[in-house]
Coordinates of C-alpha atoms in Angstrom, one line a residue:
S1 CA -13.3 -75.9 -15.4
G2 CA -10.0 -77.9 -15.9
D3 CA -10.5 -78.4 -19.0
E4 CA -6.5 -78.9 -20.8
A5 CA -6.6 -78.4 -25.5
A6 CA -3.5 -78.0 -27.2
L7 CA -3.2 -76.1 -30.1
D8 CA -0.3 -76.0 -33.1
L9 CA 0.1 -71.9 -33.9
I10 CA 2.2 -72.3 -37.7
V11 CA 3.1 -68.9 -38.2
E12 CA 4.7 -67.9 -41.3
A13 CA 5.6 -65.7 -43.1
G14 CA 8.7 -64.6 -46.6
G15 CA 9.6 -67.6 -46.0
F16 CA 10.0 -68.1 -42.8
R17 CA 8.0 -70.9 -40.2
E18 CA 7.5 -71.8 -37.1
E19 CA 5.2 -74.1 -35.5
V20 CA 3.8 -73.4 -31.5
E21 CA 2.1 -75.8 -29.3
L22 CA 0.2 -73.8 -26.6
K23 CA -1.5 -76.3 -24.4
L24 CA -4.7 -74.0 -22.8
R25 CA -7.0 -75.0 -20.0
V26 CA -10.9 -73.8 -19.6
V27 CA -11.1 -71.3 -17.3
G28 CA -14.5 -72.8 -15.4
E29 CA -17.1 -70.1 -13.1
G30 CA -15.2 -66.9 -11.9
E31 CA -12.1 -68.4 -12.5
H32 CA -9.3 -65.6 -13.5
R33 CA -8.4 -65.9 -17.1
V34 CA -6.8 -63.1 -19.1
E35 CA -8.3 -61.8 -23.1
T36 CA -7.4 -59.9 -25.7
Y37 CA -7.7 -57.2 -27.2
L38 CA -7.2 -54.8 -30.1
S39 CA -5.3 -51.3 -30.8
R40 CA -7.3 -49.2 -32.4
V41 CA -3.6 -46.5 -32.3
D42 CA -1.3 -49.0 -34.7
G43 CA -3.0 -53.2 -34.8
S44 CA -1.0 -54.0 -32.2
V45 CA -3.0 -57.3 -29.6
H46 CA -2.4 -56.7 -25.8
S47 CA -3.2 -59.1 -23.5
Y48 CA -5.3 -58.1 -20.3
G49 CA -6.6 -59.9 -17.6
L50 CA -10.0 -60.8 -16.2
K51 CA -11.5 -61.8 -13.5
P52 CA -15.8 -61.9 -13.4
P53 CA -19.0 -62.1 -10.9
K54 CA -19.1 -65.9 -9.5
A55 CA -21.6 -67.3 -10.9
A56 CA -22.4 -64.1 -13.5
E57 CA -26.2 -63.7 -15.6
P58 CA -25.1 -62.6 -18.5
R59 CA -27.9 -60.4 -18.6
G60 CA -26.8 -58.9 -15.4
N61 CA -26.3 -55.5 -13.9
Y62 CA -22.9 -55.5 -12.7
G63 CA -19.3 -52.7 -11.6
L64 CA -16.4 -53.2 -13.5
L65 CA -13.1 -52.4 -11.9
I66 CA -9.7 -51.7 -13.6
S67 CA -7.2 -51.8 -11.4
L68 CA -3.4 -50.6 -12.6
H69 CA -0.7 -52.4 -11.7
G70 CA 3.4 -50.9 -11.1
F71 CA 6.3 -51.0 -12.4
K72 CA 7.7 -54.6 -13.2
G73 CA 4.2 -55.9 -10.0
H74 CA 2.2 -58.7 -12.1
P75 CA 1.4 -57.6 -14.7
Y76 CA -2.3 -58.7 -14.4
F77 CA -3.5 -57.3 -11.5
S78 CA -6.7 -58.5 -11.4
E79 CA -5.2 -61.7 -10.3
L80 CA -4.7 -60.5 -7.6
Y81 CA -9.0 -59.5 -6.1
G82 CA -11.1 -62.2 -4.1
D83 CA -14.0 -63.2 -5.8
K84 CA -16.4 -61.3 -5.9
D85 CA -20.3 -61.2 -6.8
W86 CA -20.6 -57.6 -7.7
L87 CA -18.3 -56.6 -10.5
F88 CA -16.1 -57.8 -13.1
A89 CA -12.1 -56.8 -12.4
V90 CA -9.8 -56.3 -14.7
G91 CA -5.6 -55.7 -15.5
P92 CA -5.2 -53.7 -17.6
S93 CA -1.4 -55.1 -19.0
A94 CA 0.3 -51.8 -19.1
R95 CA 0.4 -53.1 -23.3
D96 CA 1.9 -55.8 -22.4
G97 CA 5.1 -53.9 -20.9
E98 CA 5.7 -51.2 -18.4
V99 CA 3.7 -47.4 -20.0
P100 CA 3.0 -45.2 -18.1
Y101 CA -1.3 -44.3 -17.7
R102 CA -0.4 -41.6 -19.9
E103 CA -0.5 -41.0 -23.9
V104 CA -0.6 -43.9 -25.1
G105 CA -0.7 -45.7 -21.4
C106 CA -3.7 -44.0 -20.8
V107 CA -5.0 -44.6 -24.6
E108 CA -5.1 -48.8 -23.6
V109 CA -7.0 -47.7 -20.3
L110 CA -10.0 -45.6 -22.9
E111 CA -9.7 -48.5 -25.6
L112 CA -10.3 -51.4 -22.9
L113 CA -12.5 -48.9 -20.8
E114 CA -14.8 -49.8 -23.8
W115 CA -13.5 -53.1 -24.6
V116 CA -14.7 -54.3 -21.7
A117 CA -17.7 -52.6 -21.2
S118 CA -19.3 -53.9 -24.6
R119 CA -19.0 -57.5 -24.2
Y120 CA -19.4 -57.9 -20.7
P121 CA -22.4 -57.2 -18.7
V122 CA -21.4 -53.7 -16.7
D123 CA -23.2 -50.6 -15.6
R124 CA -21.6 -47.4 -16.6
D125 CA -22.8 -45.5 -13.7
R126 CA -20.5 -48.1 -11.7
V127 CA -17.1 -47.4 -13.1
Y128 CA -14.1 -47.4 -11.0
L129 CA -10.3 -47.2 -11.6
S130 CA -7.6 -48.3 -9.3
G131 CA -4.2 -49.0 -8.9
H132 CA -0.7 -48.9 -6.9
S133 CA 2.6 -47.7 -7.3
M134 CA 2.2 -46.4 -11.0
G135 CA -0.7 -47.2 -10.9
G136 CA -2.0 -45.8 -8.6
Y137 CA -0.4 -42.3 -11.2
G138 CA -2.1 -44.0 -13.8
A139 CA -5.8 -43.6 -11.1
W140 CA -4.3 -40.1 -10.0
F141 CA -3.9 -38.9 -13.9
I142 CA -6.5 -40.3 -15.9
G143 CA -9.3 -40.4 -12.9
V144 CA -8.4 -36.2 -12.7
R145 CA -8.6 -35.6 -16.7
Y146 CA -12.2 -38.6 -17.2
P147 CA -13.9 -38.0 -14.3
H148 CA -17.2 -38.5 -15.6
L149 CA -16.2 -42.1 -16.0
F150 CA -15.8 -43.4 -13.1
A151 CA -18.0 -43.5 -10.0
A152 CA -15.4 -43.4 -8.1
I153 CA -11.1 -43.5 -8.3
A154 CA -9.4 -46.0 -5.5
P155 CA -4.8 -44.8 -5.8
L156 CA -3.0 -46.7 -3.6
S157 CA 0.6 -46.2 -2.6
S158 CA 2.1 -43.7 -5.1
R159 CA 1.6 -40.5 -6.4
G160 CA 0.1 -37.8 -7.7
D161 CA 1.7 -34.4 -6.7
L162 CA 5.0 -34.1 -9.8
S163 CA 5.2 -29.9 -8.0
E164 CA 8.0 -31.4 -7.0
D165 CA 9.9 -33.2 -10.5
A166 CA 8.6 -29.6 -12.3
A167 CA 10.6 -27.4 -9.3
R168 CA 14.0 -29.7 -10.4
L169 CA 13.8 -29.6 -14.1
R170 CA 12.5 -25.9 -14.2
G171 CA 15.9 -25.2 -12.7
R172 CA 17.7 -26.4 -15.2
R173 CA 19.1 -24.5 -18.3
G174 CA 16.6 -25.6 -21.6
W175 CA 14.2 -27.4 -19.7
G176 CA 12.0 -25.4 -18.5
G177 CA 9.8 -26.8 -21.6
V178 CA 9.6 -30.2 -19.7
A179 CA 8.8 -28.8 -16.2
E180 CA 5.9 -27.8 -18.5
L181 CA 5.3 -31.0 -19.7
L182 CA 5.0 -32.4 -15.8
E183 CA 3.1 -29.8 -15.0
H184 CA 0.8 -31.2 -17.4
Y185 CA 1.1 -34.9 -16.6
N186 CA 0.4 -32.8 -12.5
P187 CA -2.8 -34.9 -11.3
A188 CA -2.4 -32.7 -8.3
N189 CA -3.3 -29.4 -10.6
F190 CA -6.3 -30.9 -11.1
A191 CA -8.4 -31.6 -8.3
E192 CA -11.2 -30.0 -8.5
N193 CA -12.2 -31.5 -11.1
L194 CA -12.7 -34.5 -9.3
S195 CA -15.3 -32.2 -6.7
A196 CA -18.1 -35.4 -8.0
T197 CA -16.0 -38.1 -8.3
P198 CA -15.6 -40.2 -4.7
V199 CA -11.3 -41.1 -3.6
F200 CA -9.7 -43.4 -1.8
V201 CA -7.2 -42.8 -0.3
S202 CA -4.7 -45.5 0.9
H203 CA -0.7 -46.0 1.9
G204 CA 1.8 -47.3 4.0
S205 CA 3.3 -45.9 6.9
A206 CA 6.9 -47.3 6.8
D207 CA 6.9 -46.5 2.5
D208 CA 10.5 -47.8 1.1
I209 CA 9.9 -47.0 -2.3
V210 CA 7.1 -43.5 -2.0
P211 CA 6.9 -42.3 0.6
V212 CA 4.3 -41.1 2.7
E213 CA 3.7 -38.0 2.3
A214 CA 3.7 -38.3 -1.1
S215 CA 0.3 -38.9 -0.5
R216 CA -1.1 -36.3 2.8
R217 CA 0.0 -34.2 0.8
I218 CA -2.3 -34.7 -2.5
V219 CA -5.1 -36.0 0.4
E220 CA -4.8 -32.7 1.9
K221 CA -5.1 -30.6 -1.3
L222 CA -8.2 -32.1 -1.9
R223 CA -9.5 -31.4 1.3
G224 CA -8.9 -28.4 0.1
A225 CA -11.0 -28.2 -2.6
G226 CA -13.9 -30.2 -1.4
V227 CA -13.3 -33.6 -2.7
E228 CA -14.8 -36.5 -0.9
V229 CA -12.2 -38.7 0.3
V230 CA -11.3 -41.0 2.9
Y231 CA -7.6 -41.0 3.5
E232 CA -6.4 -44.8 5.5
E233 CA -2.8 -44.8 6.5
V234 CA -1.8 -48.3 7.5
E235 CA 0.7 -48.0 10.3
G236 CA 3.7 -49.6 9.9
A237 CA 2.7 -51.7 6.5
K238 CA 5.2 -51.0 3.8
H239 CA 5.3 -50.8 -0.1
T240 CA 2.4 -53.7 -0.9
W241 CA 1.3 -56.0 2.4
G242 CA -0.8 -59.1 2.7
S243 CA -1.4 -62.4 0.8
V244 CA -3.8 -63.8 -2.2
K245 CA -5.7 -66.5 -0.7
P246 CA -9.1 -67.8 -0.8
G247 CA -11.9 -65.5 -0.4
R248 CA -13.6 -62.1 -1.1
Y249 CA -10.6 -60.4 -0.2
G250 CA -6.7 -60.3 -2.0
L251 CA -4.0 -59.1 -1.6
D252 CA -4.6 -56.5 1.0
C253 CA -3.2 -53.0 -0.2
L254 CA -5.6 -54.0 -3.3
D255 CA -8.0 -55.6 -1.5
R256 CA -9.9 -55.3 1.4
K257 CA -13.1 -54.6 3.3
S258 CA -12.4 -50.8 4.5
I259 CA -11.8 -50.3 0.4
E260 CA -13.9 -52.5 -1.5
S261 CA -16.7 -51.3 0.4
F262 CA -15.7 -47.5 -0.5
L263 CA -15.8 -47.8 -3.7
A264 CA -19.6 -50.7 -3.8
K265 CA -21.4 -47.6 -2.0
H266 CA -20.6 -45.1 -5.0
A267 CA -22.6 -44.9 -8.5
R268 CA -22.1 -42.5 -10.7
R269 CA -24.7 -39.1 -10.4
V270 CA -24.1 -36.8 -13.2
P271 CA -23.4 -33.2 -10.8
R272 CA -25.7 -30.2 -10.4
R273 CA -22.1 -28.5 -10.6
V274 CA -18.5 -28.8 -12.0
R275 CA -15.6 -26.7 -11.2
A276 CA -14.1 -28.8 -13.9
V277 CA -9.8 -27.2 -14.4
V278 CA -8.7 -27.2 -18.7
D279 CA -5.5 -27.2 -20.0
S280 CA -5.4 -28.8 -23.0
D281 CA -8.1 -29.7 -25.7
R282 CA -7.7 -32.5 -25.5
F283 CA -8.9 -33.1 -22.5
S284 CA -12.1 -30.0 -22.6
K285 CA -14.7 -32.3 -21.1
V286 CA -15.6 -32.5 -17.3
W287 CA -18.6 -33.9 -16.9
W288 CA -21.1 -32.0 -18.6
V289 CA -19.1 -29.4 -19.1
R290 CA -16.0 -28.8 -22.1
V291 CA -13.8 -25.9 -22.0
R292 CA -12.2 -23.5 -23.8
P293 CA -9.1 -21.9 -22.4
S294 CA -8.0 -18.4 -24.2
R295 CA -4.2 -19.3 -23.1
G296 CA -2.6 -21.5 -20.5
T297 CA -4.8 -22.4 -17.6
A298 CA -8.8 -22.5 -18.1
R299 CA -10.7 -22.4 -14.4
V300 CA -14.1 -22.3 -14.5
D301 CA -17.4 -23.3 -11.9
V302 CA -20.7 -24.0 -13.3
E303 CA -23.8 -24.8 -11.3
L304 CA -27.2 -25.7 -13.3
A305 CA -30.0 -23.6 -11.1
G306 CA -33.6 -24.0 -10.1
G307 CA -35.5 -22.7 -12.9
G308 CA -33.5 -23.4 -16.1
E309 CA -30.4 -21.3 -14.5
L310 CA -27.4 -22.4 -15.6
V311 CA -24.8 -19.2 -13.9
I312 CA -21.2 -19.4 -14.4
R313 CA -19.7 -19.0 -11.4
R314 CA -15.9 -18.1 -12.4
A315 CA -14.5 -18.0 -15.9
E316 CA -10.3 -17.7 -15.2
N317 CA -8.9 -17.8 -18.8
A318 CA -12.2 -18.9 -20.4
A319 CA -12.6 -18.1 -23.5
E320 CA -16.1 -21.1 -24.2
V321 CA -18.2 -22.9 -22.4
E322 CA -19.8 -25.4 -23.7
V323 CA -22.2 -27.8 -22.4
D324 CA -23.7 -31.3 -22.7
L325 CA -27.9 -29.9 -22.5
G326 CA -28.5 -34.0 -23.2
E327 CA -26.4 -34.4 -19.4
L328 CA -28.8 -31.2 -17.7
R329 CA -32.2 -32.9 -19.4
R330 CA -31.6 -35.9 -17.1
L331 CA -30.4 -33.5 -14.4
G332 CA -34.7 -31.2 -15.3
L333 CA -33.5 -28.8 -17.4
G334 CA -36.7 -28.1 -19.5
R335 CA -37.5 -26.1 -23.4
E336 CA -35.3 -22.7 -21.9
L337 CA -31.8 -22.3 -20.7
R338 CA -31.9 -18.5 -18.1
V339 CA -27.3 -18.5 -18.4
V340 CA -25.8 -15.6 -15.9
Y341 CA -22.5 -14.2 -16.5
G342 CA -21.3 -11.8 -14.2
A343 CA -24.0 -9.1 -14.8
E344 CA -24.4 -10.2 -17.9
E345 CA -27.9 -12.7 -18.8
L346 CA -28.9 -14.4 -21.6
R347 CA -32.0 -16.4 -22.4
V348 CA -31.9 -19.1 -25.0
S349 CA -34.6 -22.1 -26.3
V350 CA -32.9 -24.8 -26.7
E351 CA -35.3 -27.7 -28.0
G352 CA -34.5 -28.8 -30.7
R353 CA -30.2 -28.6 -29.3
E354 CA -28.1 -31.2 -27.7
R355 CA -25.5 -28.4 -26.9
L356 CA -24.8 -25.1 -26.7
A357 CA -21.6 -22.7 -27.1
L358 CA -21.1 -19.6 -24.6
R359 CA -18.5 -17.5 -25.2
L360 CA -17.5 -15.5 -22.6
E361 CA -14.2 -12.6 -24.2
G362 CA -15.5 -10.4 -25.2
G363 CA -19.2 -10.2 -22.8
L364 CA -21.3 -13.2 -22.4
S365 CA -22.4 -14.8 -26.3
L366 CA -23.6 -17.7 -28.2
A367 CA -20.4 -18.5 -30.3
E368 CA -22.4 -20.3 -33.1
G369 CA -20.9 -19.3 -35.8
V370 CA -17.6 -17.5 -34.8
A371 CA -15.1 -17.8 -37.1
D372 CA -11.6 -19.6 -36.0
E373 CA -9.6 -19.4 -38.4
G374 CA -5.9 -20.3 -38.7
L375 CA -3.8 -22.9 -37.3
R376 CA -5.2 -23.9 -33.9
K377 CA -4.2 -26.7 -30.8
R378 CA -7.9 -28.1 -31.4
V379 CA -8.7 -32.3 -31.0
P380 CA -6.7 -33.6 -33.5
V381 CA -4.0 -31.5 -33.0
T382 CA -3.7 -30.1 -29.7
G383 CA 0.4 -31.6 -28.7
P384 CA 2.2 -32.9 -27.4
F385 CA 5.3 -34.1 -28.7
M386 CA 4.0 -38.0 -28.1
D387 CA 0.7 -37.2 -28.7
A388 CA 1.4 -38.6 -32.8
F389 CA 1.7 -41.7 -31.1
N390 CA -1.0 -41.4 -29.7
R391 CA -3.2 -42.3 -33.3
P392 CA -2.0 -44.2 -36.5
F393 CA 1.4 -42.6 -37.5
L394 CA 4.4 -44.2 -39.9
I395 CA 7.8 -43.4 -40.1
V396 CA 9.3 -41.4 -43.1
Y397 CA 12.9 -41.4 -44.1
P398 CA 14.7 -41.1 -47.4
E399 CA 16.4 -43.0 -49.9
G400 CA 19.2 -43.4 -50.2
S401 CA 20.1 -42.4 -46.9
P402 CA 22.0 -44.9 -44.8
A403 CA 22.2 -43.5 -41.4
C404 CA 18.4 -42.3 -41.4
R405 CA 16.8 -45.2 -41.7
E406 CA 18.8 -46.9 -39.3
A407 CA 17.3 -43.9 -37.1
A408 CA 14.0 -44.7 -38.1
L409 CA 14.9 -49.0 -37.6
H410 CA 15.6 -47.5 -33.7
V411 CA 12.3 -45.5 -33.5
Q412 CA 10.9 -48.7 -34.1
R413 CA 12.5 -51.4 -32.4
W414 CA 11.4 -47.7 -29.5
W415 CA 7.9 -48.0 -29.9
F416 CA 7.6 -52.2 -29.9
N417 CA 10.0 -52.0 -27.0
W418 CA 8.5 -49.7 -25.7
A419 CA 4.8 -49.4 -26.1
G420 CA 4.8 -53.2 -27.0
G421 CA 3.5 -51.8 -30.9
R422 CA 4.1 -51.8 -34.4
A423 CA 5.3 -49.0 -36.9
R424 CA 5.6 -49.0 -40.3
L425 CA 8.7 -47.6 -41.4
V426 CA 8.2 -46.6 -45.5
T427 CA 10.6 -43.6 -47.9
D428 CA 10.1 -39.9 -48.3
R429 CA 9.2 -40.7 -51.9
E430 CA 6.6 -43.6 -51.4
A431 CA 5.3 -40.8 -48.6
L432 CA 4.2 -38.8 -50.8
A433 CA 3.0 -40.6 -53.7
A434 CA 1.2 -42.3 -51.7
R435 CA -0.4 -39.3 -49.5
L436 CA -0.4 -41.1 -47.0
E437 CA -0.4 -38.0 -44.8
R438 CA -4.6 -38.5 -45.5
G439 CA -4.8 -41.5 -42.2
F440 CA -2.0 -41.3 -40.7
N441 CA 0.2 -39.4 -38.4
L442 CA 4.1 -39.0 -40.2
V443 CA 7.3 -39.6 -37.8
L444 CA 10.3 -37.7 -40.2
V445 CA 13.4 -39.1 -39.7
G446 CA 16.0 -36.5 -40.8
G447 CA 15.5 -32.3 -41.9
P448 CA 14.9 -30.4 -45.0
S449 CA 18.3 -30.8 -46.6
L450 CA 17.8 -35.0 -46.3
N451 CA 14.4 -35.6 -46.3
T452 CA 11.8 -35.1 -49.4
Y453 CA 9.2 -35.5 -47.5
A454 CA 10.3 -32.6 -44.4
R455 CA 11.3 -29.9 -47.7
E456 CA 8.2 -30.8 -48.7
V457 CA 6.4 -29.4 -45.5
E458 CA 9.0 -27.5 -44.0
S459 CA 7.4 -23.4 -45.2
G460 CA 4.3 -24.4 -43.3
I461 CA 6.0 -25.0 -40.0
K462 CA 6.1 -21.4 -39.3
A463 CA 7.2 -21.7 -35.8
V464 CA 10.6 -23.2 -36.9
R465 CA 13.6 -23.0 -38.7
F466 CA 15.7 -25.3 -41.1
L467 CA 19.1 -22.7 -41.3
G468 CA 21.2 -25.4 -41.9
P469 CA 22.8 -28.6 -40.6
D470 CA 24.8 -25.9 -37.3
A471 CA 21.2 -23.6 -36.9
V472 CA 17.4 -23.7 -36.6
A473 CA 15.0 -20.8 -35.5
V474 CA 12.4 -21.8 -33.1
R475 CA 9.6 -19.0 -32.5
G476 CA 11.7 -16.7 -34.3
V477 CA 15.7 -16.9 -31.4
R478 CA 17.9 -18.0 -33.8
I479 CA 20.0 -21.4 -31.5
E480 CA 23.5 -22.1 -33.1
R481 CA 26.1 -24.3 -32.3
E482 CA 28.6 -26.6 -34.1
S483 CA 25.7 -29.4 -34.7
V484 CA 22.4 -28.8 -34.0
G485 CA 19.7 -31.6 -34.3
V486 CA 15.3 -30.9 -33.2
A487 CA 12.2 -33.1 -32.2
L488 CA 9.0 -31.4 -33.4
V489 CA 4.8 -32.0 -33.6
Y490 CA 2.9 -30.0 -35.4
P491 CA -0.5 -30.3 -37.7
N492 CA 0.8 -31.8 -41.5
P493 CA 1.0 -28.7 -43.4
L494 CA -0.3 -30.8 -46.1
N495 CA -3.1 -32.2 -43.6
P496 CA -3.1 -30.1 -40.7
K497 CA -6.1 -32.5 -38.8
R498 CA -3.0 -35.1 -38.3
Y499 CA 0.6 -34.4 -37.6
V500 CA 3.9 -33.8 -38.8
A501 CA 6.8 -34.9 -36.3
I502 CA 10.2 -34.4 -37.5
V503 CA 13.1 -36.3 -35.7
G504 CA 17.0 -36.0 -36.1
G505 CA 18.1 -32.2 -38.5
E506 CA 20.1 -31.1 -41.0
S507 CA 23.5 -33.1 -40.4
E508 CA 24.2 -37.0 -40.2
E509 CA 25.7 -36.3 -37.1
A510 CA 22.3 -34.6 -35.5
V511 CA 20.3 -37.9 -37.0
E512 CA 22.1 -40.2 -35.0
A513 CA 21.3 -39.4 -31.8
V514 CA 18.3 -39.9 -32.4
P515 CA 18.0 -43.2 -29.9
R516 CA 19.5 -40.7 -27.3
I517 CA 16.0 -38.3 -28.0
P518 CA 13.6 -38.9 -24.1
F519 CA 10.6 -38.7 -26.6
T520 CA 8.6 -38.8 -24.2
L521 CA 9.6 -35.7 -22.4
V522 CA 10.0 -33.9 -25.0
P523 CA 6.1 -31.1 -25.1
D524 CA 5.8 -29.5 -28.8
Y525 CA 9.8 -29.2 -29.1
M526 CA 12.9 -30.0 -28.0
V527 CA 16.6 -28.4 -29.2
Y528 CA 19.6 -31.3 -28.9
D529 CA 23.7 -30.9 -29.2
P530 CA 23.9 -34.5 -30.5
R531 CA 27.3 -34.6 -29.6
L532 CA 25.8 -33.9 -25.6
L533 CA 22.5 -35.6 -25.3
G534 CA 21.6 -38.5 -23.2
R535 CA 25.4 -37.9 -21.9
A536 CA 25.0 -33.9 -19.9
W537 CA 21.6 -31.9 -18.8
E538 CA 23.5 -29.2 -21.7
G539 CA 22.6 -31.4 -24.1
V540 CA 19.2 -30.6 -24.5
I541 CA 20.3 -26.8 -25.4
E542 CA 15.6 -25.9 -25.7
T543 CA 12.5 -26.9 -25.4
G544 CA 9.2 -25.6 -24.8
F545 CA 5.8 -25.2 -25.8
F546 CA 3.9 -23.5 -29.1
D547 CA 1.5 -21.5 -28.7
E548 CA -2.4 -21.7 -29.1
R549 CA -2.3 -20.5 -32.7
W550 CA 1.6 -22.8 -33.4
E551 CA 3.7 -20.6 -33.0

């Protein structure tokens, strides 16, 4: 420990050469270190902090705490924890920046969980999620969307309810779709998903950045939903407090006896009863239940009762419910399952099955063999717009258009600056000739009159019609201005398992406004006035989501 080494790093590419001397220090047992992993999204390398248990044994069985940093905070929260003998503390870097922990920020946390658990002796039933401020929001969001992954969560000094933000946007003309998107990102709407995942919430009473009322409100909502929650309000404390000192506990607002004791007493246990709130197929699994909404948001309450009886107590807006029989066998399920839904009953032999899909619309029945024709919002193409950036993607621009190339370069720079990511540019003709939609989501710059690839897929994007530089029809409604632009996402007609996104429009003016499109606020589509976008609320003309059939 403490030994130093120097490494000469030489980078050569395209006639460019640079030499850098890296000074390295060998860390000791139990010391904090910074490691890297390779993102499957775009092949970029990102760092994370890791503090192992003191005297960790390779064949041991340790807990794992993932702690998410706040906006402009310490890049690796793991470094702010004290010395533990029972868990690894991991601090994601938000892709070496400030990416909120939804969309690709959420993907990073899930990738990192799998990466660390595959490299270190981690007990998957003792994985915990915490975070402070923006990181606390991340703990809320990821916690309600993936409650089955965690033994407990601990959001600290944070907001878990975005209802007021959504309400303010809902009152602005054209911004209703953005308000709906915020509700999709609003953890408070999915509080029931935590019914089997204990929660510790902490906040300083004198917080001058995130008001303490934010935690008080969501704690009240959790208690109303029957969630096990401990709330600790620290009198007189502001947004952060304490200092890092040698010993068992670190920065007081993140790591103190009450928080560690709460986490340590909980291990992940598969519940017999699952309550799930689901609004998208990409977040359809809650413990051993997978829900497919018929429309809007589905709410289900399912219990494995005694005697091999599966009782569906509630099913609002739920077209199908699928249960993981492997998980139910851990709870004692035998060879036969008796399904009860209201006055209906179904007996099913489950021997040799891994899953059982039940159709609820039109009466209780098995869902196997039920035709699902045409486009549906199903994984891997569910929307919203930002989901196109959650898997490998390319930026496609038309040859011969300097404006489109410059806009494509902006998207590339935006991805690097915002997500620390790598994005490759190709021309429209290259994309068509190489059939790049087979392996990538494609972000097209320019509409059909400018971009050959957009022209090729235009007829398959049934919900949108480009009507020239001054008009577009979305979901049958014609929108006309002196100039209009769009940002949209849709299953690629040439490969419906991948996305095609279009940014810009049919005029250079619409394309030149691409740098002002707020990509992270686009639901499935946004229509904008390029003269006003980014300068006035009226720059956004219309926003929204396509329906379940992408119409």
